[in-house]
Amino acid sequence: MKLKIKTGDTVVVTAGDHKGSEGKVVKIDREKNKAIVEGVNMVSKHEKPSAQNPQGGIVKKEAPIQISNLSLMDPKSGEPTRVGFEVRDGKKVRVAKKSNEVL
C-alpha cells in the first residue's frame, strides 16, 4: 500500500488519547503501518544502567502511533488535510486536497 505520510512531514493526531496533538514524523514502520511522531504518545520506560546511560532509571520516549490516526497539515492554512497524487511537470507529486498545494 502506498503511504501518503513520509518522514519529516508535520502531522496532526485525529483519533485516540492524543487527539489534536501535532508534531514531526521521525520514523515510519511500513510493515506495522505505524509512525513515531516527535513529542506525541510519550511513554515511561525503565532502563537498566549501561555505558551510554550510567544512571539508568525512568526514561520518557515516543511510542509508535497508527498511521490511520494521523493527518497531514496543510502548508497554507495549517489545518488537517487529505492527500492526493497528481502529475505536474512530468513528475508525480503529493497534493493537499484543501489548498491544492504541493507537499
Short mmCIF file of N, CA and C in Angstrom, two decimals, residues 1 18 35 44 46 56 78 87:
data_model
loop_
_atom_site.label_atom_id
_atom_site.label_comp_id
_atom_site.label_asym_id
_atom_site.label_seq_id
_atom_site.Cartn_x
_atom_site.Cartn_y
_atom_site.Cartn_z
N MET A 1 0.83 -1.18 0.00
CA MET A 1 0.00 0.00 0.00
C MET A 1 0.88 1.25 0.00
N HIS A 18 -4.34 11.14 22.21
CA HIS A 18 -3.53 12.32 21.88
C HIS A 18 -4.14 13.15 20.76
N ALA A 35 3.82 4.97 12.90
CA ALA A 35 4.79 6.06 12.78
C ALA A 35 5.14 6.57 14.17
N SER A 44 6.63 6.12 29.57
CA SER A 44 7.74 6.00 30.51
C SER A 44 8.28 4.58 30.44
N HIS A 46 11.45 1.95 31.87
CA HIS A 46 12.56 1.77 32.80
C HIS A 46 13.76 1.21 32.04
N GLY A 56 20.79 5.06 34.53
CA GLY A 56 19.61 4.20 34.35
C GLY A 56 18.37 4.96 34.75
N GLY A 78 -2.58 25.39 7.75
CA GLY A 78 -2.16 24.75 9.00
C GLY A 78 -3.21 23.82 9.57
N VAL A 87 0.08 14.45 -11.41
CA VAL A 87 1.28 14.54 -12.24
C VAL A 87 1.43 16.00 -12.65
#
